[in-house]
């Protein structure tokens, strides 16, 4: 078996860095993962009444969750605020240094303050703590020390378990920041359930990027109105061919006297029924009955799955309401919208 070529070898780094040992590097990485995994296990055992109280406080607040923290706690806090906001809990981050120079005005009695400090003694948070106590703003703390100033002042203190940092010096915030982020995620998900947050709500907050594409509804990208290629039963195939050409989709739906979709004529149907009198035949003699359909409220990804799962595969679906076609979706519509 050929030995894999490391990127360090390809670019000459291995020879340029004395003592570079790939096995030792991987062992270090695995130790970091193991240390943080153990920390998460310890965190799951200490979550209790304080966590429930924190969720209750946030759920009862009419305003935003204001997240704050300094240094690495601040970086994690920004992520927590973003997760809250995207999952139905209005939130934003306030830098504690800026808060002392006017941004305290962003915080009102309707808000909840979520303050993060590993030590619980971060001096830059002092003005925020005083402000929250003065105006009766609910305070939730995330800290590793239950006897810290921050934890003692809080209405709900979420205390991290005593765990080792993954840094071999025991100094760089690593495991502690991971646990803090996980607590933030746990709060957001718990609140998501309480608020009845749905996939539609999530889609409304994520209209861009891959998430927005995944959550698109059929009704968002379907053709509708005069663009829906349909023809009535009793029509000649000559008329059906004209309608197929006008639509440019390679098919036409067939509706009964009440406007319900009863069949579809595709290019494949034309090939199977090719004869000298094809154009004179009624569409119902050529159509494939009971075509695949979907509702406008379905996810576009579900429509794509229906097309791919059909035997044989199909590349279009009619969108129906009470059996009547109200839209049309082609495989290419999904691909153009980034649904795949």
mmCIF file of C-alpha atoms in Angstrom:
data_model
loop_
_atom_site.group_PDB
_atom_site.id
_atom_site.type_symbol
_atom_site.label_atom_id
_atom_site.label_comp_id
_atom_site.label_asym_id
_atom_site.label_seq_id
_atom_site.Cartn_x
_atom_site.Cartn_y
_atom_site.Cartn_z
ATOM 1 C CA UNK A 1 0.000 0.000 0.000
ATOM 2 C CA UNK A 2 1.358 3.404 -0.951
ATOM 3 C CA UNK A 3 1.988 5.748 1.956
ATOM 4 C CA UNK A 4 -0.219 8.863 1.693
ATOM 5 C CA UNK A 5 1.652 12.038 0.903
ATOM 6 C CA UNK A 6 1.109 14.657 3.557
ATOM 7 C CA UNK A 7 0.548 18.251 2.508
ATOM 8 C CA UNK A 8 3.553 19.110 4.671
ATOM 9 C CA UNK A 9 5.676 16.763 2.576
ATOM 10 C CA UNK A 10 4.416 18.152 -0.749
ATOM 11 C CA UNK A 11 5.323 21.711 0.190
ATOM 12 C CA UNK A 12 8.561 20.879 1.958
ATOM 13 C CA UNK A 13 7.255 21.829 5.390
ATOM 14 C CA UNK A 14 8.168 18.535 7.032
ATOM 15 C CA UNK A 15 11.834 18.991 6.235
ATOM 16 C CA UNK A 16 11.728 22.691 7.138
ATOM 17 C CA UNK A 17 10.313 22.105 10.653
ATOM 18 C CA UNK A 18 12.638 20.015 12.806
ATOM 19 C CA UNK A 19 10.869 17.420 14.914
ATOM 20 C CA UNK A 20 7.574 17.579 13.019
ATOM 21 C CA UNK A 21 5.926 14.242 13.842
ATOM 22 C CA UNK A 22 2.565 13.616 12.137
ATOM 23 C CA UNK A 23 1.664 10.884 14.642
ATOM 24 C CA UNK A 24 2.306 13.194 17.587
ATOM 25 C CA UNK A 25 0.270 15.975 15.983
ATOM 26 C CA UNK A 26 -2.703 13.669 15.481
ATOM 27 C CA UNK A 27 -2.407 12.390 19.039
ATOM 28 C CA UNK A 28 -2.523 15.980 20.312
ATOM 29 C CA UNK A 29 -5.637 16.654 18.244
ATOM 30 C CA UNK A 30 -7.316 13.517 19.589
ATOM 31 C CA UNK A 31 -6.482 14.528 23.144
ATOM 32 C CA UNK A 32 -8.116 17.920 22.566
ATOM 33 C CA UNK A 33 -11.255 16.232 21.260
ATOM 34 C CA UNK A 34 -11.303 13.772 24.163
ATOM 35 C CA UNK A 35 -10.854 16.519 26.754
ATOM 36 C CA UNK A 36 -13.713 18.533 25.327
ATOM 37 C CA UNK A 37 -15.883 15.423 24.990
ATOM 38 C CA UNK A 38 -15.341 14.697 28.686
ATOM 39 C CA UNK A 39 -16.229 18.295 29.468
ATOM 40 C CA UNK A 40 -19.517 17.979 27.611
ATOM 41 C CA UNK A 41 -20.301 14.833 29.552
ATOM 42 C CA UNK A 42 -19.725 16.684 32.807
ATOM 43 C CA UNK A 43 -21.884 19.584 31.615
ATOM 44 C CA UNK A 44 -24.868 17.328 30.958
ATOM 45 C CA UNK A 45 -24.812 16.175 34.603
ATOM 46 C CA UNK A 46 -24.893 19.685 36.143
ATOM 47 C CA UNK A 47 -27.759 21.180 34.150
ATOM 48 C CA UNK A 48 -30.683 21.579 36.513
ATOM 49 C CA UNK A 49 -33.063 24.078 38.083
ATOM 50 C CA UNK A 50 -30.965 27.106 37.130
ATOM 51 C CA UNK A 51 -31.176 26.168 33.468
ATOM 52 C CA UNK A 52 -34.968 25.805 33.698
ATOM 53 C CA UNK A 53 -35.159 29.184 35.442
ATOM 54 C CA UNK A 54 -33.053 30.789 32.705
ATOM 55 C CA UNK A 55 -35.389 29.437 30.032
ATOM 56 C CA UNK A 56 -38.401 30.688 32.013
ATOM 57 C CA UNK A 57 -36.913 34.176 32.357
ATOM 58 C CA UNK A 58 -36.165 34.472 28.644
ATOM 59 C CA UNK A 59 -39.539 33.036 27.589
ATOM 60 C CA UNK A 60 -41.372 35.532 29.821
ATOM 61 C CA UNK A 61 -39.451 38.595 28.620
ATOM 62 C CA UNK A 62 -41.271 40.787 26.081
ATOM 63 C CA UNK A 63 -38.025 42.151 24.662
ATOM 64 C CA UNK A 64 -34.658 40.983 23.400
ATOM 65 C CA UNK A 65 -31.980 38.840 24.980
ATOM 66 C CA UNK A 66 -28.895 41.033 25.251
ATOM 67 C CA UNK A 67 -25.748 38.892 25.251
ATOM 68 C CA UNK A 68 -22.468 40.310 26.507
ATOM 69 C CA UNK A 69 -18.977 39.100 27.297
ATOM 70 C CA UNK A 70 -15.333 40.089 26.960
ATOM 71 C CA UNK A 71 -12.572 38.405 24.958
ATOM 72 C CA UNK A 72 -13.277 34.790 24.018
ATOM 73 C CA UNK A 73 -16.524 34.965 25.997
ATOM 74 C CA UNK A 74 -17.549 37.819 23.738
ATOM 75 C CA UNK A 75 -16.816 35.840 20.596
ATOM 76 C CA UNK A 76 -18.906 32.962 21.889
ATOM 77 C CA UNK A 77 -21.593 35.425 22.986
ATOM 78 C CA UNK A 78 -21.930 36.772 19.459
ATOM 79 C CA UNK A 79 -22.581 33.260 18.200
ATOM 80 C CA UNK A 80 -25.140 32.611 20.938
ATOM 81 C CA UNK A 81 -26.970 35.855 20.106
ATOM 82 C CA UNK A 82 -27.030 34.888 16.425
ATOM 83 C CA UNK A 83 -28.422 31.440 17.248
ATOM 84 C CA UNK A 84 -31.135 32.954 19.446
ATOM 85 C CA UNK A 85 -32.145 35.397 16.716
ATOM 86 C CA UNK A 86 -32.303 32.745 14.002
ATOM 87 C CA UNK A 87 -34.461 30.403 16.081
ATOM 88 C CA UNK A 88 -37.208 32.768 17.196
ATOM 89 C CA UNK A 89 -35.708 34.518 20.246
ATOM 90 C CA UNK A 90 -34.858 38.150 19.333
ATOM 91 C CA UNK A 91 -31.314 38.840 20.473
ATOM 92 C CA UNK A 92 -28.208 40.900 19.825
ATOM 93 C CA UNK A 93 -24.728 41.297 21.276
ATOM 94 C CA UNK A 94 -23.537 44.346 23.208
ATOM 95 C CA UNK A 95 -19.812 44.794 23.785
ATOM 96 C CA UNK A 96 -19.211 45.554 27.470
ATOM 97 C CA UNK A 97 -16.650 48.252 26.680
ATOM 98 C CA UNK A 98 -19.045 50.056 24.344
ATOM 99 C CA UNK A 99 -21.842 49.599 26.883
ATOM 100 C CA UNK A 100 -19.940 51.813 29.332
ATOM 101 C CA UNK A 101 -19.775 54.541 26.691
ATOM 102 C CA UNK A 102 -23.435 54.867 25.763
ATOM 103 C CA UNK A 103 -24.576 51.458 24.529
ATOM 104 C CA UNK A 104 -26.253 50.795 27.874
ATOM 105 C CA UNK A 105 -29.091 52.736 26.257
ATOM 106 C CA UNK A 106 -29.725 49.697 24.051
ATOM 107 C CA UNK A 107 -30.852 47.756 27.115
ATOM 108 C CA UNK A 108 -34.314 48.334 28.594
ATOM 109 C CA UNK A 109 -36.474 46.825 31.315
ATOM 110 C CA UNK A 110 -38.151 44.607 28.719
ATOM 111 C CA UNK A 111 -34.865 42.845 27.943
ATOM 112 C CA UNK A 112 -32.925 40.006 29.529
ATOM 113 C CA UNK A 113 -29.166 40.315 30.020
ATOM 114 C CA UNK A 114 -27.105 37.170 29.410
ATOM 115 C CA UNK A 115 -23.585 37.841 30.695
ATOM 116 C CA UNK A 116 -20.693 35.447 30.035
ATOM 117 C CA UNK A 117 -17.480 35.358 32.065
ATOM 118 C CA UNK A 118 -15.449 32.261 32.861
ATOM 119 C CA UNK A 119 -14.073 33.794 36.051
ATOM 120 C CA UNK A 120 -17.216 35.749 36.858
ATOM 121 C CA UNK A 121 -15.003 38.692 37.789
ATOM 122 C CA UNK A 122 -14.457 40.382 34.424
ATOM 123 C CA UNK A 123 -14.081 44.062 35.301
ATOM 124 C CA UNK A 124 -15.536 45.286 31.997
ATOM 125 C CA UNK A 125 -18.895 43.752 32.966
ATOM 126 C CA UNK A 126 -19.251 45.753 36.190
ATOM 127 C CA UNK A 127 -21.190 48.655 34.666
ATOM 128 C CA UNK A 128 -23.586 46.229 33.001
ATOM 129 C CA UNK A 129 -24.193 44.400 36.273
ATOM 130 C CA UNK A 130 -24.878 47.631 38.138
ATOM 131 C CA UNK A 131 -27.184 48.820 35.363
ATOM 132 C CA UNK A 132 -29.166 45.568 35.327
ATOM 133 C CA UNK A 133 -29.633 45.633 39.095
ATOM 134 C CA UNK A 134 -30.557 49.314 39.148
ATOM 135 C CA UNK A 135 -33.298 48.977 36.525
ATOM 136 C CA UNK A 136 -34.520 45.489 37.441
ATOM 137 C CA UNK A 137 -33.375 43.888 34.207
ATOM 138 C CA UNK A 138 -33.280 40.076 34.579
ATOM 139 C CA UNK A 139 -29.707 38.793 34.599
ATOM 140 C CA UNK A 140 -28.557 35.330 33.528
ATOM 141 C CA UNK A 141 -24.927 34.417 34.087
ATOM 142 C CA UNK A 142 -22.700 31.796 32.514
ATOM 143 C CA UNK A 143 -19.572 31.292 34.605
ATOM 144 C CA UNK A 144 -17.340 28.560 35.965
ATOM 145 C CA UNK A 145 -17.494 29.886 39.555
ATOM 146 C CA UNK A 146 -20.684 29.814 41.609
ATOM 147 C CA UNK A 147 -19.134 32.159 44.200
ATOM 148 C CA UNK A 148 -18.149 34.816 41.663
ATOM 149 C CA UNK A 149 -19.604 38.312 41.660
ATOM 150 C CA UNK A 150 -21.419 37.637 38.395
ATOM 151 C CA UNK A 151 -23.004 34.385 39.562
ATOM 152 C CA UNK A 152 -24.051 35.828 42.936
ATOM 153 C CA UNK A 153 -25.707 38.834 41.302
ATOM 154 C CA UNK A 154 -27.569 36.781 38.689
ATOM 155 C CA UNK A 155 -31.225 35.804 38.775
ATOM 156 C CA UNK A 156 -30.164 32.491 37.201
ATOM 157 C CA UNK A 157 -26.544 31.325 37.259
ATOM 158 C CA UNK A 158 -25.485 28.633 34.815
ATOM 159 C CA UNK A 159 -22.278 27.318 36.364
ATOM 160 C CA UNK A 160 -19.874 25.339 34.213
ATOM 161 C CA UNK A 161 -18.465 22.143 35.712
ATOM 162 C CA UNK A 162 -14.849 22.034 36.820
ATOM 163 C CA UNK A 163 -13.096 20.637 33.753
ATOM 164 C CA UNK A 164 -9.647 20.798 32.215
ATOM 165 C CA UNK A 165 -8.971 23.171 29.371
ATOM 166 C CA UNK A 166 -7.751 21.377 26.256
ATOM 167 C CA UNK A 167 -4.795 23.750 26.165
ATOM 168 C CA UNK A 168 -1.795 21.884 27.695
ATOM 169 C CA UNK A 169 -0.913 25.044 29.625
ATOM 170 C CA UNK A 170 -4.380 25.078 31.137
ATOM 171 C CA UNK A 171 -4.696 28.744 30.176
ATOM 172 C CA UNK A 172 -6.274 29.240 26.734
ATOM 173 C CA UNK A 173 -10.090 29.079 26.875
ATOM 174 C CA UNK A 174 -10.907 25.917 24.966
ATOM 175 C CA UNK A 175 -13.107 23.433 26.817
ATOM 176 C CA UNK A 176 -14.775 26.252 28.731
ATOM 177 C CA UNK A 177 -15.724 28.132 25.563
ATOM 178 C CA UNK A 178 -17.087 24.923 24.041
ATOM 179 C CA UNK A 179 -19.279 24.320 27.089
ATOM 180 C CA UNK A 180 -20.474 27.929 27.018
ATOM 181 C CA UNK A 181 -21.475 27.638 23.376
ATOM 182 C CA UNK A 182 -23.293 24.386 24.046
ATOM 183 C CA UNK A 183 -25.235 25.985 26.910
ATOM 184 C CA UNK A 184 -26.235 28.759 24.520
ATOM 185 C CA UNK A 185 -27.392 26.208 21.954
ATOM 186 C CA UNK A 186 -29.328 24.340 24.649
ATOM 187 C CA UNK A 187 -31.106 27.538 25.704
ATOM 188 C CA UNK A 188 -31.975 28.407 22.101
ATOM 189 C CA UNK A 189 -33.330 24.942 21.307
ATOM 190 C CA UNK A 190 -35.341 24.764 24.522
ATOM 191 C CA UNK A 191 -36.887 28.145 23.720
ATOM 192 C CA UNK A 192 -37.517 27.096 20.128
ATOM 193 C CA UNK A 193 -39.728 24.289 21.407
ATOM 194 C CA UNK A 194 -41.571 26.528 23.857
ATOM 195 C CA UNK A 195 -42.316 29.121 21.200
ATOM 196 C CA UNK A 196 -43.614 26.556 18.704
ATOM 197 C CA UNK A 197 -40.985 27.673 16.194
ATOM 198 C CA UNK A 198 -41.569 25.909 12.858
ATOM 199 C CA UNK A 199 -39.661 25.133 9.683
ATOM 200 C CA UNK A 200 -41.559 27.980 8.014
ATOM 201 C CA UNK A 201 -40.350 30.383 10.709
ATOM 202 C CA UNK A 202 -36.811 29.122 10.209
ATOM 203 C CA UNK A 203 -37.094 29.608 6.451
ATOM 204 C CA UNK A 204 -38.306 33.188 6.905
ATOM 205 C CA UNK A 205 -35.136 33.959 8.863
ATOM 206 C CA UNK A 206 -32.829 32.143 6.425
ATOM 207 C CA UNK A 207 -33.895 33.225 2.920
ATOM 208 C CA UNK A 208 -30.327 33.143 1.601
ATOM 209 C CA UNK A 209 -27.746 30.440 1.066
ATOM 210 C CA UNK A 210 -28.141 26.701 1.180
ATOM 211 C CA UNK A 211 -30.560 26.749 4.135
ATOM 212 C CA UNK A 212 -32.897 29.054 2.251
ATOM 213 C CA UNK A 213 -32.794 26.780 -0.783
ATOM 214 C CA UNK A 214 -33.499 23.651 1.252
ATOM 215 C CA UNK A 215 -36.567 25.266 2.829
ATOM 216 C CA UNK A 216 -38.094 26.660 -0.364
ATOM 217 C CA UNK A 217 -41.706 25.649 -0.944
ATOM 218 C CA UNK A 218 -43.016 24.373 -4.247
ATOM 219 C CA UNK A 219 -45.282 27.410 -4.403
ATOM 220 C CA UNK A 220 -42.230 29.692 -4.249
ATOM 221 C CA UNK A 221 -40.773 28.481 -7.555
ATOM 222 C CA UNK A 222 -43.637 26.896 -9.523
ATOM 223 C CA UNK A 223 -45.093 28.228 -12.768
ATOM 224 C CA UNK A 224 -48.694 29.361 -12.448
ATOM 225 C CA UNK A 225 -51.530 30.959 -14.360
ATOM 226 C CA UNK A 226 -51.312 30.818 -18.158
ATOM 227 C CA UNK A 227 -47.863 29.218 -17.930
ATOM 228 C CA UNK A 228 -49.364 25.938 -16.643
ATOM 229 C CA UNK A 229 -49.513 23.629 -19.696
ATOM 230 C CA UNK A 230 -52.979 22.021 -19.712
ATOM 231 C CA UNK A 231 -55.530 20.992 -22.304
ATOM 232 C CA UNK A 232 -59.073 19.606 -21.991
ATOM 233 C CA UNK A 233 -60.157 16.030 -22.701
ATOM 234 C CA UNK A 234 -61.621 15.639 -26.159
ATOM 235 C CA UNK A 235 -58.956 17.861 -27.682
ATOM 236 C CA UNK A 236 -57.024 16.477 -30.640
ATOM 237 C CA UNK A 237 -53.375 15.587 -30.272
ATOM 238 C CA UNK A 238 -52.570 18.265 -32.850
ATOM 239 C CA UNK A 239 -53.779 20.873 -30.330
ATOM 240 C CA UNK A 240 -51.848 19.129 -27.566
ATOM 241 C CA UNK A 241 -48.618 19.355 -29.581
ATOM 242 C CA UNK A 242 -49.148 23.074 -30.083
ATOM 243 C CA UNK A 243 -49.700 23.535 -26.329
ATOM 244 C CA UNK A 244 -46.614 21.476 -25.542
ATOM 245 C CA UNK A 245 -44.548 23.636 -27.874
ATOM 246 C CA UNK A 246 -45.895 26.851 -26.382
ATOM 247 C CA UNK A 247 -45.031 25.797 -22.866
ATOM 248 C CA UNK A 248 -41.598 24.483 -23.717
ATOM 249 C CA UNK A 249 -41.790 21.871 -20.955
ATOM 250 C CA UNK A 250 -42.113 18.776 -23.133
ATOM 251 C CA UNK A 251 -45.478 17.804 -21.668
ATOM 252 C CA UNK A 252 -49.068 18.912 -21.247
ATOM 253 C CA UNK A 253 -51.628 18.074 -18.554
ATOM 254 C CA UNK A 254 -55.081 16.806 -19.450
ATOM 255 C CA UNK A 255 -58.122 18.026 -17.480
ATOM 256 C CA UNK A 256 -61.698 16.720 -17.398
ATOM 257 C CA UNK A 257 -64.890 18.736 -17.728
ATOM 258 C CA UNK A 258 -64.622 19.843 -14.081
ATOM 259 C CA UNK A 259 -61.033 21.003 -14.476
ATOM 260 C CA UNK A 260 -59.478 18.102 -12.576
ATOM 261 C CA UNK A 261 -56.162 16.697 -13.737
ATOM 262 C CA UNK A 262 -56.699 13.224 -15.177
ATOM 263 C CA UNK A 263 -53.587 12.633 -17.254
ATOM 264 C CA UNK A 264 -50.414 13.904 -18.833
ATOM 265 C CA UNK A 265 -48.979 13.707 -22.337
ATOM 266 C CA UNK A 266 -45.194 13.631 -22.513
ATOM 267 C CA UNK A 267 -42.582 13.260 -25.222
ATOM 268 C CA UNK A 268 -42.400 9.592 -24.260
ATOM 269 C CA UNK A 269 -46.130 9.171 -24.860
ATOM 270 C CA UNK A 270 -45.700 10.659 -28.342
ATOM 271 C CA UNK A 271 -42.967 8.160 -29.204
ATOM 272 C CA UNK A 272 -45.002 5.224 -27.907
ATOM 273 C CA UNK A 273 -48.077 6.202 -29.960
ATOM 274 C CA UNK A 274 -46.337 7.363 -33.117
ATOM 275 C CA UNK A 275 -48.569 6.629 -36.111
ATOM 276 C CA UNK A 276 -49.965 8.310 -39.188
ATOM 277 C CA UNK A 277 -53.150 9.401 -37.439
ATOM 278 C CA UNK A 278 -51.501 10.531 -34.172
ATOM 279 C CA UNK A 279 -52.484 14.189 -34.595
ATOM 280 C CA UNK A 280 -56.141 13.271 -35.069
ATOM 281 C CA UNK A 281 -56.383 11.104 -31.965
ATOM 282 C CA UNK A 282 -57.982 12.513 -28.792
ATOM 283 C CA UNK A 283 -55.517 13.335 -26.019
ATOM 284 C CA UNK A 284 -57.064 10.768 -23.670
ATOM 285 C CA UNK A 285 -56.076 7.994 -26.088
ATOM 286 C CA UNK A 286 -52.408 8.945 -25.762
ATOM 287 C CA UNK A 287 -52.059 10.345 -22.239
ATOM 288 C CA UNK A 288 -50.648 8.606 -19.202
ATOM 289 C CA UNK A 289 -53.447 8.623 -16.593
ATOM 290 C CA UNK A 290 -53.104 9.658 -12.936
ATOM 291 C CA UNK A 291 -49.844 11.628 -13.189
ATOM 292 C CA UNK A 292 -47.686 12.380 -10.157
ATOM 293 C CA UNK A 293 -48.724 15.567 -8.391
ATOM 294 C CA UNK A 294 -47.744 17.590 -5.331
ATOM 295 C CA UNK A 295 -49.154 20.472 -3.274
ATOM 296 C CA UNK A 296 -47.833 24.015 -3.326
ATOM 297 C CA UNK A 297 -47.067 23.893 0.411
ATOM 298 C CA UNK A 298 -44.653 20.976 0.042
ATOM 299 C CA UNK A 299 -40.918 21.632 0.193
ATOM 300 C CA UNK A 300 -39.266 21.942 -3.197
ATOM 301 C CA UNK A 301 -36.820 19.285 -1.998
ATOM 302 C CA UNK A 302 -39.761 16.906 -1.548
ATOM 303 C CA UNK A 303 -40.866 17.575 -5.133
ATOM 304 C CA UNK A 304 -37.378 16.760 -6.358
ATOM 305 C CA UNK A 305 -37.443 13.536 -4.331
ATOM 306 C CA UNK A 306 -40.767 12.522 -5.924
ATOM 307 C CA UNK A 307 -39.330 13.094 -9.402
ATOM 308 C CA UNK A 308 -36.180 11.088 -8.684
ATOM 309 C CA UNK A 309 -38.030 8.238 -6.942
ATOM 310 C CA UNK A 310 -40.562 7.701 -9.735
ATOM 311 C CA UNK A 311 -40.197 4.595 -11.899
ATOM 312 C CA UNK A 312 -39.411 5.577 -14.578
ATOM 313 C CA UNK A 313 -37.987 8.909 -13.452
ATOM 314 C CA UNK A 314 -39.949 12.016 -14.356
ATOM 315 C CA UNK A 315 -38.808 15.611 -14.720
ATOM 316 C CA UNK A 316 -42.005 17.535 -13.978
ATOM 317 C CA UNK A 317 -44.899 17.689 -11.549
ATOM 318 C CA UNK A 318 -48.279 19.375 -11.580
ATOM 319 C CA UNK A 319 -49.270 21.234 -8.435
ATOM 320 C CA UNK A 320 -52.917 20.631 -7.562
ATOM 321 C CA UNK A 321 -55.603 21.911 -5.218
ATOM 322 C CA UNK A 322 -58.700 19.722 -4.905
ATOM 323 C CA UNK A 323 -57.427 17.779 -7.909
ATOM 324 C CA UNK A 324 -57.224 20.875 -10.125
ATOM 325 C CA UNK A 325 -53.856 22.025 -11.508
ATOM 326 C CA UNK A 326 -52.779 25.402 -10.121
ATOM 327 C CA UNK A 327 -49.084 25.210 -10.943
ATOM 328 C CA UNK A 328 -46.338 23.362 -12.713
ATOM 329 C CA UNK A 329 -42.806 22.516 -11.591
ATOM 330 C CA UNK A 330 -39.985 21.288 -13.792
ATOM 331 C CA UNK A 331 -36.759 19.679 -12.639
ATOM 332 C CA UNK A 332 -34.848 22.639 -14.052
ATOM 333 C CA UNK A 333 -36.834 25.016 -11.802
ATOM 334 C CA UNK A 334 -35.489 23.179 -8.786
ATOM 335 C CA UNK A 335 -31.921 23.238 -10.053
ATOM 336 C CA UNK A 336 -32.087 26.953 -10.884
ATOM 337 C CA UNK A 337 -33.308 27.632 -7.341
ATOM 338 C CA UNK A 338 -30.380 25.683 -5.877
ATOM 339 C CA UNK A 339 -32.508 22.745 -4.726
ATOM 340 C CA UNK A 340 -30.702 19.485 -5.377
#
